[in-house]
C-alpha positions as protocol buffer text, in pm:
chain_id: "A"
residue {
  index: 1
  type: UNK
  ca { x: 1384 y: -1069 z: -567 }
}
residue {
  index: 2
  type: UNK
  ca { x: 1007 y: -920 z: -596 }
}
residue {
  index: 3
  type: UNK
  ca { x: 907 y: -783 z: -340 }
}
residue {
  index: 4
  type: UNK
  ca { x: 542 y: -875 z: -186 }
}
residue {
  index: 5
  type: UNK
  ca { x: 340 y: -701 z: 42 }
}
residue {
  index: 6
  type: UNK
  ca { x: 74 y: -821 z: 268 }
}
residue {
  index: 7
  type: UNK
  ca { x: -235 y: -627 z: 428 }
}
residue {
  index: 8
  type: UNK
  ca { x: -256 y: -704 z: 770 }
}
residue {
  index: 9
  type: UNK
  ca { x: -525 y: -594 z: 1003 }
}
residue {
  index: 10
  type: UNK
  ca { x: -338 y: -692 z: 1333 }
}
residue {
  index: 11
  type: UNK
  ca { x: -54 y: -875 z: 1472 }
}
residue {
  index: 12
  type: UNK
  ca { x: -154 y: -1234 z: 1418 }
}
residue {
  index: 13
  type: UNK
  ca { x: -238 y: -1102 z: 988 }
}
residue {
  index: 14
  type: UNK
  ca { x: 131 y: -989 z: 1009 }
}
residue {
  index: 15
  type: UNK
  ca { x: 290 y: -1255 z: 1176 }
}
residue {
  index: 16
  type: UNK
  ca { x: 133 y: -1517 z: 942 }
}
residue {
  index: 17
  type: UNK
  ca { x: 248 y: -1263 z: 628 }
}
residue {
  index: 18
  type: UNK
  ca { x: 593 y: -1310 z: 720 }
}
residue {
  index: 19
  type: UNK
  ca { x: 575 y: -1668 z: 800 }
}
residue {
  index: 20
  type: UNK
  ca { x: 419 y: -1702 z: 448 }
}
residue {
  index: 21
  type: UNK
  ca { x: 739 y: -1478 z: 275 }
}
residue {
  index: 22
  type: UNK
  ca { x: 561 y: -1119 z: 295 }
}
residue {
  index: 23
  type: UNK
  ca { x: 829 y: -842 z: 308 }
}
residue {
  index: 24
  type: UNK
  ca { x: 636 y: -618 z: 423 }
}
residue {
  index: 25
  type: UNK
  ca { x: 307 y: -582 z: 562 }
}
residue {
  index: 26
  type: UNK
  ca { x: 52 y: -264 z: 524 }
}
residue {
  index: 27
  type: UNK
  ca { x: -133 y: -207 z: 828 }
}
residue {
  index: 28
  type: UNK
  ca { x: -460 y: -96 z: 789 }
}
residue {
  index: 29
  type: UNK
  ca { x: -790 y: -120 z: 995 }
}
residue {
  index: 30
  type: UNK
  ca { x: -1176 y: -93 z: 880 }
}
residue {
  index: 31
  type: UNK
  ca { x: -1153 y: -252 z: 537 }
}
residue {
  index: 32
  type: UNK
  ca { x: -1519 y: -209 z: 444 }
}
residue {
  index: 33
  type: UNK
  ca { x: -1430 y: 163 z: 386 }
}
residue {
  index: 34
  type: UNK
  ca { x: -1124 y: 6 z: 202 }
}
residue {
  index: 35
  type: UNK
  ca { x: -814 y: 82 z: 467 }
}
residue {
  index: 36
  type: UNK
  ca { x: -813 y: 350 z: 757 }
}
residue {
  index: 37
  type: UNK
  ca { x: -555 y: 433 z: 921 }
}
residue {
  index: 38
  type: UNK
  ca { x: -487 y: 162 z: 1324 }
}
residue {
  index: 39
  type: UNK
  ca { x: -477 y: 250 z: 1666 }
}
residue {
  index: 40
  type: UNK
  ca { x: -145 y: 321 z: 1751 }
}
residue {
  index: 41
  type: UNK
  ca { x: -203 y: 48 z: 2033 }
}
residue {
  index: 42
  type: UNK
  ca { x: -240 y: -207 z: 1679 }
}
residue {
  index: 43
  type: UNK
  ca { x: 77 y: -36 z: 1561 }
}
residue {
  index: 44
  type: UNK
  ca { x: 296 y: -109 z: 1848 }
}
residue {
  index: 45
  type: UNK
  ca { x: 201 y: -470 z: 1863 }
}
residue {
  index: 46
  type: UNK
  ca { x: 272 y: -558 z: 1518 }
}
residue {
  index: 47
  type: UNK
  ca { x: 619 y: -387 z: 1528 }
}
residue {
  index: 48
  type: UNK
  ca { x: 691 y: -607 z: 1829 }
}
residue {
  index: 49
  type: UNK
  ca { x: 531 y: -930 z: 1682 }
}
residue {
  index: 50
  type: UNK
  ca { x: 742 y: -913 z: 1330 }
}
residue {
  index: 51
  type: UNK
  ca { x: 1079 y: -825 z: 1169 }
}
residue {
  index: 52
  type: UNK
  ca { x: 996 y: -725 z: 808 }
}
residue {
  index: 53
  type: UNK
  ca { x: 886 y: -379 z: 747 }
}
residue {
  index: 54
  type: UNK
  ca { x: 521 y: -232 z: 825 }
}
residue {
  index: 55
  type: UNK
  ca { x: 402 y: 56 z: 668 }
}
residue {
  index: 56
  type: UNK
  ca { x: 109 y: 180 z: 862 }
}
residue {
  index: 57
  type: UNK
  ca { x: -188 y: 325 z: 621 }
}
residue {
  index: 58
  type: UNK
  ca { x: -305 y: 713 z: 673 }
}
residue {
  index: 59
  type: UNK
  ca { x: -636 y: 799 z: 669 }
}
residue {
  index: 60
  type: UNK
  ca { x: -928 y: 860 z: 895 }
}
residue {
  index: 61
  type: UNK
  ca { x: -1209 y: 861 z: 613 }
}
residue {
  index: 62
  type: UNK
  ca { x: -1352 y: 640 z: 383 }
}
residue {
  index: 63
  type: UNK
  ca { x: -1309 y: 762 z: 22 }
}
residue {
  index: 64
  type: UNK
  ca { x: -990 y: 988 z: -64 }
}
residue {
  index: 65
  type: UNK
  ca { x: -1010 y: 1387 z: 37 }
}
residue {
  index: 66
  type: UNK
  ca { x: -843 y: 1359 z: 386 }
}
residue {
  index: 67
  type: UNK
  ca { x: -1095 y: 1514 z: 635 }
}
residue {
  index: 68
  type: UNK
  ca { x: -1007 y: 1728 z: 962 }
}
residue {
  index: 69
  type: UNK
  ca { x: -606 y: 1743 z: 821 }
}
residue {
  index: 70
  type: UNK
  ca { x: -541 y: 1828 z: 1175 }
}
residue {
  index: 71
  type: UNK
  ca { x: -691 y: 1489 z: 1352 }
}
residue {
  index: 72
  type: UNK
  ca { x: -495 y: 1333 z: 1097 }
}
residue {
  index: 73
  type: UNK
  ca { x: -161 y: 1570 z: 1149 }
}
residue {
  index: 74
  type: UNK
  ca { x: -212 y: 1421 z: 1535 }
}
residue {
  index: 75
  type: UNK
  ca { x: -261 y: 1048 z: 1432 }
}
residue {
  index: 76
  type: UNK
  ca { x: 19 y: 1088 z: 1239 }
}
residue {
  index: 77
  type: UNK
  ca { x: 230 y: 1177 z: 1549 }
}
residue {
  index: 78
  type: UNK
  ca { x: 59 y: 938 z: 1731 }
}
residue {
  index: 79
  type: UNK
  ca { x: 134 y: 677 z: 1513 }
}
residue {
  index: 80
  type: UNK
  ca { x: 521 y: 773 z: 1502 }
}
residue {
  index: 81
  type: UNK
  ca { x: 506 y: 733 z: 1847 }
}
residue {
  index: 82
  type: UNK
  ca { x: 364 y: 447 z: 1886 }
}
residue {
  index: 83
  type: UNK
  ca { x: 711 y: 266 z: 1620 }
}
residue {
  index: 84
  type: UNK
  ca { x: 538 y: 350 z: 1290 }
}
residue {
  index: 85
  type: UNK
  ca { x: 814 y: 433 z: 1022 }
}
residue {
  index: 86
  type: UNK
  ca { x: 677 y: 359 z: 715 }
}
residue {
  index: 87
  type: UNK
  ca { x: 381 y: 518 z: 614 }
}
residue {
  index: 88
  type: UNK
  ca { x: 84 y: 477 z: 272 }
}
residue {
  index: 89
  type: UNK
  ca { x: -126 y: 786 z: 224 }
}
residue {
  index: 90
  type: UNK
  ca { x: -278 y: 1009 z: -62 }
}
residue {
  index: 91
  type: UNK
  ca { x: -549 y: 1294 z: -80 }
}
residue {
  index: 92
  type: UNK
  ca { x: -784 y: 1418 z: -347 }
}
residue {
  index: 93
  type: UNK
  ca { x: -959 y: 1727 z: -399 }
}
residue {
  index: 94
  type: UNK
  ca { x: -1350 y: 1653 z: -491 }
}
residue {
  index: 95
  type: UNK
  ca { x: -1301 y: 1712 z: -835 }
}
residue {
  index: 96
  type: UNK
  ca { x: -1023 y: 1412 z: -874 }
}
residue {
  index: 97
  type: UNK
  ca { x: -700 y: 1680 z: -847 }
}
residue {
  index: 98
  type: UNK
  ca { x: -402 y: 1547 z: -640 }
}
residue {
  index: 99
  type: UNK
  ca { x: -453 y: 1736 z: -293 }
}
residue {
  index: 100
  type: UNK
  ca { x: -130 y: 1876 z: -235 }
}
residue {
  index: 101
  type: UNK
  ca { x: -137 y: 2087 z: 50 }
}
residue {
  index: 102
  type: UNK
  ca { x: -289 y: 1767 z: 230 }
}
residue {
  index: 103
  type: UNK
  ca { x: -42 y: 1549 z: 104 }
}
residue {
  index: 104
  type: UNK
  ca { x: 249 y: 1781 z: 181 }
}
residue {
  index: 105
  type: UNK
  ca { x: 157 y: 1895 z: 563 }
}
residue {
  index: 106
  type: UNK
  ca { x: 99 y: 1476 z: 615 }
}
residue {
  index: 107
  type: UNK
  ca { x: 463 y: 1414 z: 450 }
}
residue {
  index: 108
  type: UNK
  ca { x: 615 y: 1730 z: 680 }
}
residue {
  index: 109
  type: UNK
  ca { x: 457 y: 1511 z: 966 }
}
residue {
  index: 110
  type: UNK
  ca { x: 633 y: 1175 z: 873 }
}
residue {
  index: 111
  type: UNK
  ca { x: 970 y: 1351 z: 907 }
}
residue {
  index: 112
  type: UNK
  ca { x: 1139 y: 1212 z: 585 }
}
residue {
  index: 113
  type: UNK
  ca { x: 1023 y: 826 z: 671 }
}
residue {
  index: 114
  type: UNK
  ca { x: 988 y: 631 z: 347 }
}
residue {
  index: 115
  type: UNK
  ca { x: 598 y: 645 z: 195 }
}
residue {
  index: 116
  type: UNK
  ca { x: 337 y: 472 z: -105 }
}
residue {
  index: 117
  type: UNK
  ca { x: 123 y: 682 z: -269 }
}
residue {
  index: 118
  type: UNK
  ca { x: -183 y: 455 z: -267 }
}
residue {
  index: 119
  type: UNK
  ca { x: -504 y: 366 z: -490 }
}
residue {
  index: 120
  type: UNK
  ca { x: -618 y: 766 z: -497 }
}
residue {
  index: 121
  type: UNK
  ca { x: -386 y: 770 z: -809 }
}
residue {
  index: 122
  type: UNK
  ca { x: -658 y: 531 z: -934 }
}
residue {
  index: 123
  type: UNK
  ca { x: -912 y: 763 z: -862 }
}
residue {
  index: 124
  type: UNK
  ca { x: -763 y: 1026 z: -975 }
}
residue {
  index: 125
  type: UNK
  ca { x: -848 y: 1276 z: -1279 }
}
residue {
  index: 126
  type: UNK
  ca { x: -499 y: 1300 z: -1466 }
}
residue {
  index: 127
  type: UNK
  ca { x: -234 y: 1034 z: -1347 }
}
residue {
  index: 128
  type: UNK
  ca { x: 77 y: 1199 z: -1512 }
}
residue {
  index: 129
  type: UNK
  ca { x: -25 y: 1519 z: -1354 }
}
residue {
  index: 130
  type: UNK
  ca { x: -106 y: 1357 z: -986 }
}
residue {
  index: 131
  type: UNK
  ca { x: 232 y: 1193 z: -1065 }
}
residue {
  index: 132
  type: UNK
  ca { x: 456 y: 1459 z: -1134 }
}
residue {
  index: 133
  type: UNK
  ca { x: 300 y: 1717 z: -837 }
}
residue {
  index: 134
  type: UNK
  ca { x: 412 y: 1477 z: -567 }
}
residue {
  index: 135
  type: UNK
  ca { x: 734 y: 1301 z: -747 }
}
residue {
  index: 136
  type: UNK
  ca { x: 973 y: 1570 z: -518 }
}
residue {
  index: 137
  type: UNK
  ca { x: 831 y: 1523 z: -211 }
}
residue {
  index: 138
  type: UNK
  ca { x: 1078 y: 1367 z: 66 }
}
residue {
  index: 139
  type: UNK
  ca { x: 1011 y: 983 z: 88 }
}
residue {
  index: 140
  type: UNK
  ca { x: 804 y: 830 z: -122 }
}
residue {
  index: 141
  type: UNK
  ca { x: 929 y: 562 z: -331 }
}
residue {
  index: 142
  type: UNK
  ca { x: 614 y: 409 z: -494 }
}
residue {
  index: 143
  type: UNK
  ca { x: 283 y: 423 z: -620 }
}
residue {
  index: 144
  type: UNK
  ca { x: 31 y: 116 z: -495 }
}
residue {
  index: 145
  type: UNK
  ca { x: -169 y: 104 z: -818 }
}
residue {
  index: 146
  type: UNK
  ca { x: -411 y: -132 z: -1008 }
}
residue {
  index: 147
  type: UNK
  ca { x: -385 y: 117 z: -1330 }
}
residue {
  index: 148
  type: UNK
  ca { x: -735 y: 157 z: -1286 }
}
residue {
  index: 149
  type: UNK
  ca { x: -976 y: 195 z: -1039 }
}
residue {
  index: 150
  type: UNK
  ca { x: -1157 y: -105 z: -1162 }
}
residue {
  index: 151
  type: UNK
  ca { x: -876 y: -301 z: -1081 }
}
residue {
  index: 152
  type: UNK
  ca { x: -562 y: -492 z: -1269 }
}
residue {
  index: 153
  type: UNK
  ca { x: -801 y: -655 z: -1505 }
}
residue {
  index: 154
  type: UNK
  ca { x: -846 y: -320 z: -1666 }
}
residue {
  index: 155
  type: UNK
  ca { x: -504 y: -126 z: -1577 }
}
residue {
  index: 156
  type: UNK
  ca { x: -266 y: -355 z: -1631 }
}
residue {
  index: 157
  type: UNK
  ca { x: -145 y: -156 z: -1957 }
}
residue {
  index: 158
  type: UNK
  ca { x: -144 y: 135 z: -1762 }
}
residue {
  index: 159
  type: UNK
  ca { x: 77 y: -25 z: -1536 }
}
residue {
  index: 160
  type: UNK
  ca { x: 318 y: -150 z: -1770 }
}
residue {
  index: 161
  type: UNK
  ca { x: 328 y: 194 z: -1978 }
}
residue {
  index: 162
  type: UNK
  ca { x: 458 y: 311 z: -1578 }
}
residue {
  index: 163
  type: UNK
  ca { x: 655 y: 50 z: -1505 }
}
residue {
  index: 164
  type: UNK
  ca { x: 947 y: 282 z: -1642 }
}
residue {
  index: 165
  type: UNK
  ca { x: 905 y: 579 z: -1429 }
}
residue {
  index: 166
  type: UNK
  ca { x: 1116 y: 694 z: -1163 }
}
residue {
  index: 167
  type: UNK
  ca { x: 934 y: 575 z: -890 }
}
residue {
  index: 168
  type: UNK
  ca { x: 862 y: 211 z: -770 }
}
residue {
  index: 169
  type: UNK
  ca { x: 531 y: 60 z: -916 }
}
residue {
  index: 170
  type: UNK
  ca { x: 359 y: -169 z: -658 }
}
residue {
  index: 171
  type: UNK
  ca { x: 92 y: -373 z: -852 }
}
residue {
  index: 172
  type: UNK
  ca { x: -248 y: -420 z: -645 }
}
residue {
  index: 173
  type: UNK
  ca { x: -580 y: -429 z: -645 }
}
residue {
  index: 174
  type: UNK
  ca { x: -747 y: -757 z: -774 }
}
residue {
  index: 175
  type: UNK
  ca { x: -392 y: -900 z: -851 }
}
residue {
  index: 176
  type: UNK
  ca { x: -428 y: -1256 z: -981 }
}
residue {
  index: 177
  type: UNK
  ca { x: -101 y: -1490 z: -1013 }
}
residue {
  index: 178
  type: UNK
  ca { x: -198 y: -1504 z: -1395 }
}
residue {
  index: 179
  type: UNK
  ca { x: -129 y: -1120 z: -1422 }
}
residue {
  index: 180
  type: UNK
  ca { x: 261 y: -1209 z: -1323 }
}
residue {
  index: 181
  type: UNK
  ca { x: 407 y: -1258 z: -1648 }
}
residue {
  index: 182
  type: UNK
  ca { x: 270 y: -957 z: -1768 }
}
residue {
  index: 183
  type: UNK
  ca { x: 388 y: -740 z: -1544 }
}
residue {
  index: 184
  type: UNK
  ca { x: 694 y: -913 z: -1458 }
}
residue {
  index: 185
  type: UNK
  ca { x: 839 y: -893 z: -1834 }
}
residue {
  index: 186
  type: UNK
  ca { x: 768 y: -511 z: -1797 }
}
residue {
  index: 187
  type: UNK
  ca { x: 963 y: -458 z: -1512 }
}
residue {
  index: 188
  type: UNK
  ca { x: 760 y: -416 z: -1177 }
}
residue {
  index: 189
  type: UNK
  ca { x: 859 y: -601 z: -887 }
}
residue {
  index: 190
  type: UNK
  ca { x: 690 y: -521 z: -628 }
}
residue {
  index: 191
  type: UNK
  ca { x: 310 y: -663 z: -574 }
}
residue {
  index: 192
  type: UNK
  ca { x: 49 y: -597 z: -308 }
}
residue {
  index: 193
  type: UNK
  ca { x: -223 y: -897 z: -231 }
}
residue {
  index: 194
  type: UNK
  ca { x: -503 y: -838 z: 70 }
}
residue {
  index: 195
  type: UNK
  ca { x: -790 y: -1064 z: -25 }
}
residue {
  index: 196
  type: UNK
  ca { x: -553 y: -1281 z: -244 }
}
residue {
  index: 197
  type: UNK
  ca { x: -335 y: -1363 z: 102 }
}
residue {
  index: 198
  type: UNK
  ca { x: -715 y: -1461 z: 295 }
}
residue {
  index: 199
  type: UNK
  ca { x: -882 y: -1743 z: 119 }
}
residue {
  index: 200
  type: UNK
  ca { x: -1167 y: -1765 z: 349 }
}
residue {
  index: 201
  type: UNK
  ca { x: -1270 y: -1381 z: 284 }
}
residue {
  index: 202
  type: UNK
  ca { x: -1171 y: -1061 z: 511 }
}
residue {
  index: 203
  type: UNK
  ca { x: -1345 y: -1219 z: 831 }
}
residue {
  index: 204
  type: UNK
  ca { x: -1049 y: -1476 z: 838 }
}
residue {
  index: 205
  type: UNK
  ca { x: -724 y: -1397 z: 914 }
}
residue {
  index: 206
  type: UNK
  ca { x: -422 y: -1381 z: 642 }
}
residue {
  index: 207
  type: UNK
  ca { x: -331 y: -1713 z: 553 }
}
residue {
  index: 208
  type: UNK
  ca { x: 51 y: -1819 z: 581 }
}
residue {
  index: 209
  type: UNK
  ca { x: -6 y: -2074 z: 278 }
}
residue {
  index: 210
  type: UNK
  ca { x: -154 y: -1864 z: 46 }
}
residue {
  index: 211
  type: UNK
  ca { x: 113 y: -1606 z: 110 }
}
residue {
  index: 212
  type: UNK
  ca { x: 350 y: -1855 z: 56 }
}
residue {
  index: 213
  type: UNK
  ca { x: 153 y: -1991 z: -305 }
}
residue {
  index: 214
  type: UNK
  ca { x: 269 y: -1615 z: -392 }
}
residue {
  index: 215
  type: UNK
  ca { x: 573 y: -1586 z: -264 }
}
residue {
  index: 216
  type: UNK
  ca { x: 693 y: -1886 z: -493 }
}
residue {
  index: 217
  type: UNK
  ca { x: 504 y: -1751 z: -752 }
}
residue {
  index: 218
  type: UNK
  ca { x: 727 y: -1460 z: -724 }
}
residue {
  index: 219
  type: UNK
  ca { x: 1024 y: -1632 z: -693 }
}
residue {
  index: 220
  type: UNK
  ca { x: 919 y: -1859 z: -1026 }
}
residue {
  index: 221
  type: UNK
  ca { x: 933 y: -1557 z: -1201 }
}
residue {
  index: 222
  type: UNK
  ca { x: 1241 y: -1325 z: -1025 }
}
residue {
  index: 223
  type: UNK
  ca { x: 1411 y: -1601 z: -1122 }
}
residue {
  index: 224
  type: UNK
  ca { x: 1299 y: -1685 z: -1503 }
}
């Protein structure tokens, strides 16, 4: 079975994701600087409004170098305490290099918990490189990635040329249900919606039918 994530903003985004057939949700606030990192207070009551896994988004700064590392260091801990045990991050350096000290010294602070690697691969300057700097680190088991920063429209090759490496590709980033075969036939199974789940635009909350439009989608094809 595919799975499908979900961005949810707060408990009532999450509990209508799972209701709708989300297996996961990723738990971000402030999308118009594209996903920072909740309160731990927002944390706490989505892990005790759903059952399917949350992964709770890292990042205190719009764009992708990660800031004062040590405000995030203590968010991170913060988080954790708050129930968080899944986590999304990923750092650049300014000139589009994977920032691995960053991305290291946040991983040390998740403790081994199971990570994504999000949309900075996108971004990125050299995607095998970024790739195989951070494939040993403890946790991660995907890469959220449109294949381009423009979005699936223009990756989707990229993604499919991926779909074979060792780590979980998560397909996002203007996903459309016409993009399924595609991507399906090469493999990934695992697919990321945010605006796709919130028909009404990102001042609505996520809708349980639309989620559920997707989650037979997914099913049409898991099981072709």
């Amino acid at each position: 079975m595919a799975l499908l994530e979900v961005i949810a903003l707060d408990a009532r985004d999450a509990v209508a994701a799972q209701e709708g057939g989300a297996d996961r949700v990723e738990l971000v606030a402030d999308m118009a600087a594209d996903g920072l990192s909740p309160s731990p207070t927002t944390v706490a009551e989505v892990r005790a409004a759903v059952d399917i896994p949350v992964r709770v988004m890292l990042r205190l700064v719009d764009g992708f170098v990660p800031g004062d590392l040590g405000a995030l260091v203590r968010r991170t801990v913060d988080l954790r305490s708050a129930g968080a045990e899944e986590f999304v991050l990923g750092f650049l350096t300014p000139d589009g290099a994977v920032d691995l000290p960053a991305v290291t010294r946040v991983v040390e602070a998740i403790d081994g918990a199971p990570w994504t690697f999000h949309r900075a691969i996108d971004h990125c300057a050299d995607r095998a490189a970024l790739r195989a700097a951070v494939a040993e680190l403890p946790g991660l088991d995907g890469f959220l990635t449109a294949g381009a920063a423009s979005g699936v429209d223009h990756g989707i090759a990229t993604l499919i040329a991926e779909a074979s490496g060792l780590q979980r590709i998560l397909a996002g980033g203007g996903l459309r249900p016409d993009h399924l075969p595609r991507l399906t036939t090469a493999g990934i199974d695992a697919f990321h919606i945010g605006s796709a789940a919130r028909p009404e635009g990102w001042d609505s909350p996520v809708s349980a039918d639309a989620t559920r439009r997707w989650r037979a989608a997914l099913n049409v094809r898991s099981s072709g």
